mmCIF file of C-alpha atoms in Angstrom:
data_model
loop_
_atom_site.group_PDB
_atom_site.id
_atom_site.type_symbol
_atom_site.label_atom_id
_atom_site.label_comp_id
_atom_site.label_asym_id
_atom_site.label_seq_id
_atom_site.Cartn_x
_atom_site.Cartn_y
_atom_site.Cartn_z
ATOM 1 C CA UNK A 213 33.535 -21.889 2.254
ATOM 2 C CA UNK A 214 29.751 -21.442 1.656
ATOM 3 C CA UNK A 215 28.672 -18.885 -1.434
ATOM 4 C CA UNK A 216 27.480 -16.341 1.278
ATOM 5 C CA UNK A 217 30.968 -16.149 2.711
ATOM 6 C CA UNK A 218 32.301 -15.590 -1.316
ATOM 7 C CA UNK A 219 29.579 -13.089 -1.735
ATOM 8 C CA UNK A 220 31.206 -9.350 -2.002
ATOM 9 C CA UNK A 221 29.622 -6.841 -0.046
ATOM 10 C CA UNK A 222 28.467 -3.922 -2.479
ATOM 11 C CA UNK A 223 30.320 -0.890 -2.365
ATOM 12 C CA UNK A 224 29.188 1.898 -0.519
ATOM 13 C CA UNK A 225 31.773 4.171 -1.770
ATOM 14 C CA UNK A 226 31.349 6.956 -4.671
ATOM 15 C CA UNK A 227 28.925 9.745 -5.513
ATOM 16 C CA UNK A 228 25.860 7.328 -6.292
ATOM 17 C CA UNK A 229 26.340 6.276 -2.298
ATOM 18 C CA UNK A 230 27.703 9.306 -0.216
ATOM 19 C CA UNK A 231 26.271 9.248 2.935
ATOM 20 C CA UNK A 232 25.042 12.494 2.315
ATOM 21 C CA UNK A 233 24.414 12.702 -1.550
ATOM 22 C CA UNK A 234 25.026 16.404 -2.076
ATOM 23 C CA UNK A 235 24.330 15.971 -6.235
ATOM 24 C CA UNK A 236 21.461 13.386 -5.976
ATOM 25 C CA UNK A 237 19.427 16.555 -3.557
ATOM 26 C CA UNK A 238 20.748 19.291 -5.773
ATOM 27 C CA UNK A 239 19.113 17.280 -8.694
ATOM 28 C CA UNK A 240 16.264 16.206 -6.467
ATOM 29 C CA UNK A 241 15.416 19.877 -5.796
ATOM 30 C CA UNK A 242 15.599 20.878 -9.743
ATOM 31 C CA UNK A 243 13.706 17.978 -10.558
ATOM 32 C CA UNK A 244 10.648 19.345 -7.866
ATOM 33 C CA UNK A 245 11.514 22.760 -9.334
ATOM 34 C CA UNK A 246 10.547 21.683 -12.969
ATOM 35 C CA UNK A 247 7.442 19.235 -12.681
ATOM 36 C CA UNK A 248 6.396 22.111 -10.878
ATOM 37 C CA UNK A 249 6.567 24.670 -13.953
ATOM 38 C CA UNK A 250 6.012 21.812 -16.431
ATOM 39 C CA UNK A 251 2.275 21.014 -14.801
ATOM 40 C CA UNK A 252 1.836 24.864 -14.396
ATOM 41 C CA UNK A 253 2.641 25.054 -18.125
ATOM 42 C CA UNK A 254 0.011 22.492 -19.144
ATOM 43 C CA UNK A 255 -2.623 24.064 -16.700
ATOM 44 C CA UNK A 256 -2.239 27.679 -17.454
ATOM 45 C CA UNK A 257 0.205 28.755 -19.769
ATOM 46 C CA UNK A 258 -0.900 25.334 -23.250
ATOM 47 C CA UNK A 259 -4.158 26.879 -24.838
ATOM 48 C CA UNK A 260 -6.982 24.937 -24.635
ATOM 49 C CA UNK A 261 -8.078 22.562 -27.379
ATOM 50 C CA UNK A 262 -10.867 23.651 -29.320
ATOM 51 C CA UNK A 263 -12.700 20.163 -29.764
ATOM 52 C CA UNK A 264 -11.577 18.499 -26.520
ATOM 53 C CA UNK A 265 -11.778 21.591 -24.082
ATOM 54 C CA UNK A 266 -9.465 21.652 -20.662
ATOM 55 C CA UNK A 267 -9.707 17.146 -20.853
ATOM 56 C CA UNK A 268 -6.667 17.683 -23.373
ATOM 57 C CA UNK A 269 -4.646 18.909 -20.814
ATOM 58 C CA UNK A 270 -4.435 15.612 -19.265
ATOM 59 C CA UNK A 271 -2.145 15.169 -22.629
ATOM 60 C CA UNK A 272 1.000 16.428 -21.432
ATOM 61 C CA UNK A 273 1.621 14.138 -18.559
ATOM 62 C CA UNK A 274 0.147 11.172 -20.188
ATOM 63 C CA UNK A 275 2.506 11.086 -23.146
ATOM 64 C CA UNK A 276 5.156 12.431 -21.094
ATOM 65 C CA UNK A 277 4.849 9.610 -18.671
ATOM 66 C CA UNK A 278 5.297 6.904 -21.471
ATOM 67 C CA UNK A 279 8.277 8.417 -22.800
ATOM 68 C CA UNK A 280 9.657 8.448 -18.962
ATOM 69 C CA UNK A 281 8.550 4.737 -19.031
ATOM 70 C CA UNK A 282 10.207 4.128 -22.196
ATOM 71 C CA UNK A 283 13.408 5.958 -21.093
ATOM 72 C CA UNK A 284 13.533 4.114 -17.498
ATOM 73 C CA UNK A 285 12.878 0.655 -19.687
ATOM 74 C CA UNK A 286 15.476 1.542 -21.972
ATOM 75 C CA UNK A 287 18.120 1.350 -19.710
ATOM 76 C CA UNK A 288 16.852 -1.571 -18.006
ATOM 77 C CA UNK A 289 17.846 -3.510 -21.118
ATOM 78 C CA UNK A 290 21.266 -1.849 -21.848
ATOM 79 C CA UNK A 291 21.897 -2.917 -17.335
ATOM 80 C CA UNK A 292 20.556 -6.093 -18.581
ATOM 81 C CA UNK A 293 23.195 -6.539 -21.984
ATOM 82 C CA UNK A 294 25.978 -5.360 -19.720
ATOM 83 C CA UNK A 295 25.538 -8.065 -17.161
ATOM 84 C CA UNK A 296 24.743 -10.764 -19.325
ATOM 85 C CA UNK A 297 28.242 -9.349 -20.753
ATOM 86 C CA UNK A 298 30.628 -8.701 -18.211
ATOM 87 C CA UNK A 299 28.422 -10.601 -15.114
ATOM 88 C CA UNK A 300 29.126 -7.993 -13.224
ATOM 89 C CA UNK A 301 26.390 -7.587 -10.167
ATOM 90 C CA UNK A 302 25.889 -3.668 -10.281
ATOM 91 C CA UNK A 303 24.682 -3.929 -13.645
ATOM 92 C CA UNK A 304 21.847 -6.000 -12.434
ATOM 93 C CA UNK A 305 21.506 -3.422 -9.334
ATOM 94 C CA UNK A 306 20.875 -0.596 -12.003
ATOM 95 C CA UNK A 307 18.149 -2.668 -14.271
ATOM 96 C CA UNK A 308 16.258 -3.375 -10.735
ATOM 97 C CA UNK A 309 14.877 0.424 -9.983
ATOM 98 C CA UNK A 310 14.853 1.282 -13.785
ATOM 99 C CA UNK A 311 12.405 -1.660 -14.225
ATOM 100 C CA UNK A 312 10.215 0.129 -11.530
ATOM 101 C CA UNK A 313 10.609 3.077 -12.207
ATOM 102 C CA UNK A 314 9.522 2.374 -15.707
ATOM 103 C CA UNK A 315 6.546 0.026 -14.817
ATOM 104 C CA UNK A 316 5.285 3.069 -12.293
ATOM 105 C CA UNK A 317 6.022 5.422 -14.905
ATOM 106 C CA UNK A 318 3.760 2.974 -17.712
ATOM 107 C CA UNK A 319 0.798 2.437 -15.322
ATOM 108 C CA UNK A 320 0.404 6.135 -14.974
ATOM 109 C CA UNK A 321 0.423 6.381 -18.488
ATOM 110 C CA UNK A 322 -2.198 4.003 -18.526
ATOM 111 C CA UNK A 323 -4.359 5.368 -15.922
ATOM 112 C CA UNK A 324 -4.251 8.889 -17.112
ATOM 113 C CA UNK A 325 -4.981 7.805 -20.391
ATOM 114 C CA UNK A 326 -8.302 5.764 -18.657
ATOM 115 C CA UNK A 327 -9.067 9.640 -17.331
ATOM 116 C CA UNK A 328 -8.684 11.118 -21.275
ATOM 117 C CA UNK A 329 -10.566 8.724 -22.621
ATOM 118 C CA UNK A 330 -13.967 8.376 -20.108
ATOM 119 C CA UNK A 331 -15.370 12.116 -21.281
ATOM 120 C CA UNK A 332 -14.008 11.390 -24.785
ATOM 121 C CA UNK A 333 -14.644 7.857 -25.433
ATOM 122 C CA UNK A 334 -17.787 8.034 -23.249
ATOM 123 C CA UNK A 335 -15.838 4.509 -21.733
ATOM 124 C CA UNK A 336 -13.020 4.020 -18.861
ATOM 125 C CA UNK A 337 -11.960 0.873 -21.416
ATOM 126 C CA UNK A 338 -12.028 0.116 -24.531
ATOM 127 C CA UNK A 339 -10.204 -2.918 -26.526
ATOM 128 C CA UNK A 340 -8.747 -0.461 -28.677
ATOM 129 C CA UNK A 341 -5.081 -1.851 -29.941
ATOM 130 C CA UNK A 342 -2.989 1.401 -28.283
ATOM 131 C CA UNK A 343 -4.944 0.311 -24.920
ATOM 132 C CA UNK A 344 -4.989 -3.214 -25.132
ATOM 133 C CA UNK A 345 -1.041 -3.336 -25.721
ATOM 134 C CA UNK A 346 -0.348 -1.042 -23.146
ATOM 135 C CA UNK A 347 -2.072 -3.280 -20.656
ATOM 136 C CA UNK A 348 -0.111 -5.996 -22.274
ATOM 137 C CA UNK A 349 3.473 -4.360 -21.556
ATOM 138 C CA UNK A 350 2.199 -3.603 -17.887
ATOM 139 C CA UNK A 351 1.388 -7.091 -17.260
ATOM 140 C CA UNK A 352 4.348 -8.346 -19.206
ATOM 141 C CA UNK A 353 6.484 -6.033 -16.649
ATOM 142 C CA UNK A 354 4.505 -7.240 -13.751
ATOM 143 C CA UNK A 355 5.694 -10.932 -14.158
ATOM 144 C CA UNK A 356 9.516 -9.789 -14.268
ATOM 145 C CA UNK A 357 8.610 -9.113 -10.628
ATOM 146 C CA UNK A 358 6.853 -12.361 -9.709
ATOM 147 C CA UNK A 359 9.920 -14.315 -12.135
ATOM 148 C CA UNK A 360 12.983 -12.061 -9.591
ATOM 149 C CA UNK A 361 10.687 -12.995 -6.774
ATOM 150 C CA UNK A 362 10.457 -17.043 -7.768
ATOM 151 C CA UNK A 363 14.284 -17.888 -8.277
ATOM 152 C CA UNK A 364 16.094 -18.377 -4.593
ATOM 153 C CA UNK A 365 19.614 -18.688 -6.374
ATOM 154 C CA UNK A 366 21.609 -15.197 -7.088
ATOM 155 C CA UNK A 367 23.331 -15.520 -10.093
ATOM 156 C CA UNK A 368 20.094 -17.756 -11.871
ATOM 157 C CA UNK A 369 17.946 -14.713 -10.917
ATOM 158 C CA UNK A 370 20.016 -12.154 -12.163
ATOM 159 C CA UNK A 371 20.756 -14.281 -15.627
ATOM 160 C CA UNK A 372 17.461 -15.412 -16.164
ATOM 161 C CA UNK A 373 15.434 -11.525 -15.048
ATOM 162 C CA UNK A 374 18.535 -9.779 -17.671
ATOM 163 C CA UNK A 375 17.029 -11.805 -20.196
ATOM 164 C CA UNK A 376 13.537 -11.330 -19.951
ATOM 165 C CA UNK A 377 14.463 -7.912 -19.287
ATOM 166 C CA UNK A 378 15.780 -7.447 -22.615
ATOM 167 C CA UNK A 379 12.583 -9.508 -24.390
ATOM 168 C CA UNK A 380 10.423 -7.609 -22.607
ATOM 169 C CA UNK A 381 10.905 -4.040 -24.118
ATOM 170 C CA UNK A 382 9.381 -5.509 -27.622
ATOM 171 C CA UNK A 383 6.227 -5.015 -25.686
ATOM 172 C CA UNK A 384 7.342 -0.925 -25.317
ATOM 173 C CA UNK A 385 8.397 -0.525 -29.116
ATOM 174 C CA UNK A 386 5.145 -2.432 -30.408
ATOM 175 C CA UNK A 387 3.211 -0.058 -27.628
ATOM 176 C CA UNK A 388 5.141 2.753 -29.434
ATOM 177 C CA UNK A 389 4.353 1.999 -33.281
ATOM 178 C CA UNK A 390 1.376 0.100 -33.041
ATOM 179 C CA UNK A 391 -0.802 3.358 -33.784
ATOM 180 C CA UNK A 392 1.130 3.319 -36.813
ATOM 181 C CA UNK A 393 1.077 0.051 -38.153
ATOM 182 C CA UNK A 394 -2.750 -0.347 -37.251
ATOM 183 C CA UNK A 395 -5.471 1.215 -39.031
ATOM 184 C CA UNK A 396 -8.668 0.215 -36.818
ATOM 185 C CA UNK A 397 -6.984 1.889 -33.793
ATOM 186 C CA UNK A 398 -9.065 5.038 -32.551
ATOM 187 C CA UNK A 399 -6.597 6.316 -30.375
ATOM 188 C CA UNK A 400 -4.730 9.226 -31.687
ATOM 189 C CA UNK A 401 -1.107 10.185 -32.270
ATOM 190 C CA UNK A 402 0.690 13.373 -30.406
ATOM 191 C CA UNK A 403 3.421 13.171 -32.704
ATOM 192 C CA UNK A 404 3.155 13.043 -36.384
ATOM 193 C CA UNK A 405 -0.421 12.132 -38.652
ATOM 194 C CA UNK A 406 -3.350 10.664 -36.630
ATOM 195 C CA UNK A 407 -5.165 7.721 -37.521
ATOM 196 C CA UNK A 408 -7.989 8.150 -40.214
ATOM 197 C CA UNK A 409 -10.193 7.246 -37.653
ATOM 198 C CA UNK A 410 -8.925 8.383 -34.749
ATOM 199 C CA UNK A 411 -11.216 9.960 -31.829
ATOM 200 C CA UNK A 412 -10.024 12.906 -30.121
ATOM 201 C CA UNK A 413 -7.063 14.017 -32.327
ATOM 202 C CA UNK A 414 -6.015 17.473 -32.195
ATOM 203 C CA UNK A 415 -3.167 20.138 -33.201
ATOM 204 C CA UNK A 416 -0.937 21.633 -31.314
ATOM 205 C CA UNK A 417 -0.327 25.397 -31.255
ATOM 206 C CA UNK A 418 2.561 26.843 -30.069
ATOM 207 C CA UNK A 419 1.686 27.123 -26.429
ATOM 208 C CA UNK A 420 0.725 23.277 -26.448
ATOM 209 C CA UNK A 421 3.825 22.579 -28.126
ATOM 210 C CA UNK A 422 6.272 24.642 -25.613
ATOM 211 C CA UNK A 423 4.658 22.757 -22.842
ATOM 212 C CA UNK A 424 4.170 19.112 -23.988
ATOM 213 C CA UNK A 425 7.899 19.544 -25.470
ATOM 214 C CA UNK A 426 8.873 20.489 -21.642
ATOM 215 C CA UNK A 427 7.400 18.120 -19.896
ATOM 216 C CA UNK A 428 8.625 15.655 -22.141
ATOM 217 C CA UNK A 429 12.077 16.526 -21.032
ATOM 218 C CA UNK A 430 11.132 16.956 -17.578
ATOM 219 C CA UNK A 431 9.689 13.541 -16.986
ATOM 220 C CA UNK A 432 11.857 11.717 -19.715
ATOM 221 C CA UNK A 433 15.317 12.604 -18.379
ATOM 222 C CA UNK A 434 14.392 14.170 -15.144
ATOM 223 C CA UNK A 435 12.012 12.095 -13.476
ATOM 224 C CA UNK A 436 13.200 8.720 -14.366
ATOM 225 C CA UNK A 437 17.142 9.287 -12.937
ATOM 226 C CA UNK A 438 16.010 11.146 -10.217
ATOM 227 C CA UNK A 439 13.922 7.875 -8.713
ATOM 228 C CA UNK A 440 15.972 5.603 -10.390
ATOM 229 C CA UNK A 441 18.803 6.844 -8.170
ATOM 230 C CA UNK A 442 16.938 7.162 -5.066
ATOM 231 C CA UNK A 443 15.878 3.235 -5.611
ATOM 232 C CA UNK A 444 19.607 2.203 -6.396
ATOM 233 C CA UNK A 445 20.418 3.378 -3.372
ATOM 234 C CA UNK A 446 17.894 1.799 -1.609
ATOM 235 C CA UNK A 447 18.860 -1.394 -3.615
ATOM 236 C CA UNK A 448 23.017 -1.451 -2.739
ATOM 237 C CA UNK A 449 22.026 -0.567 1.331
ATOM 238 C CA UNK A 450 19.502 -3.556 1.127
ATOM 239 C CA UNK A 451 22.191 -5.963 -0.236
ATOM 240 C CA UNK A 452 24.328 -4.692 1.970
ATOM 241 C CA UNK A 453 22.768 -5.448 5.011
ATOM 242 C CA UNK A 454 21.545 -8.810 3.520
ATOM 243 C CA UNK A 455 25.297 -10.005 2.918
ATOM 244 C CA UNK A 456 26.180 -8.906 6.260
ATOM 245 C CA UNK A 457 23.132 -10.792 7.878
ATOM 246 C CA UNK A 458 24.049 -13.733 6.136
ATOM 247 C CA UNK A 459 27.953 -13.721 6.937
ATOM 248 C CA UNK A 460 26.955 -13.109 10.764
ATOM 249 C CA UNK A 461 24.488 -15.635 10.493
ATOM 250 C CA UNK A 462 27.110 -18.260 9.073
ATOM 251 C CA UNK A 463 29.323 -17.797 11.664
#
């Protein structure tokens, strides 16, 4: 009996894979409902900053979509532990769409912050250390797809893509602190003390604070599991209809 024949078929049973996924469009629909209000927030309701003008606003979905990136990568390496754990398939279905989820959610990050920093900066680029590791963890997230694309055999791929998995999000923590740790870096911090020499800090009043706390939540906790379970269900049918393929294919 070949390893195709031995392969389960995922299940297609439960609330993440109801034909009709009454919960995942309820959530869908209150996701829509509350980027809406969180981008109306940072265009209308946030005051605008003093020093950086209406550019600032550009703020509230650039941090927000690192800490969506950060959330989605998160759970990529706790999928990862688990199947490197138990070797339980499903836990390698879940890190698949967090890992893209979170690389989408990083590279808007990074373009957004490209936007910020052209009237600001007076440059699209600049080998500041926030920027240059942030291109470093997109890249870094970019070859987990080429290293799950490289390895024919199953169980290798999902061993060997858990593992970098987990390796990987030291790129998001050092992206995370490095502002901290570094004193040359220009690039200043939303939350807590800026850099001495930071270009383009600013305070947040009360208004700025409401929204860029909202979207936060909105496109930490919202965002990322609403596409994260959209993709997992495009990941279980896929496998599905692979296994079957290769069973009819076999026989």
């Amino acid at each position: 009996m070949s390893a195709v024949t031995k392969t389960p078929l995922p299940k297609l049973s439960g609330p993440w894979m109801r034909s009709r996924p009454t919960l995942l469009i309820v959530f869908t629909v209150i996701t829509v409902i509350l980027t809406v209000i969180g981008l109306l927030m940072a265009l209308f309701y946030a005051g605008q900053d003093i020093t950086q003008g209406e550019v600032q606003r550009i703020f509230y979905l650039h941090v927000s979509a690192f800490a969506g990136a950060s959330m989605a990568l998160g759970v990529s390496v706790i999928a990862s532990v688990l199947y490197l754990w138990k070797r339980d398939p499903k836990w390698d279905r879940l890190s698949i769409p967090c890992v893209e989820v979170g690389f989408a959610l990083a590279l808007m990050n990074l373009i957004t912050g490209m936007v910020w920093a052209r009237p600001i900066w007076n440059t699209w680029w600049t080998w500041d250390p926030r920027l240059t590791s942030s291109a470093i963890m997109i890249l870094t997230y970019a070859a987990y797809f080429m290293l799950r694309a490289g390895i024919e055999n199953p169980e290798t791929r999902r061993r060997l893509t858990s593992v970098y998995a987990i390796l990987a999000y030291i790129t998001v923590i050092v992206t995370f602190v490095i502002i901290r740790i570094r004193p040359d870096t220009i690039h200043p911090a939303v939350i807590g003390p800026s850099p001495q020499n930071a270009e383009g800090g600013f305070e947040l009043s009360s208004s700025m604070l409401a929204a860029m706390s909202f979207n936060m939540v909105v496109w930490s906790v919202f965002i990322p599991w609403v596409l994260i379970w959209w993709r997992l269900r495009i990941e279980v049918l896929s496998e599905y209809v692979n296994v079957l393929r290769a069973k009819v294919a076999e026989q």
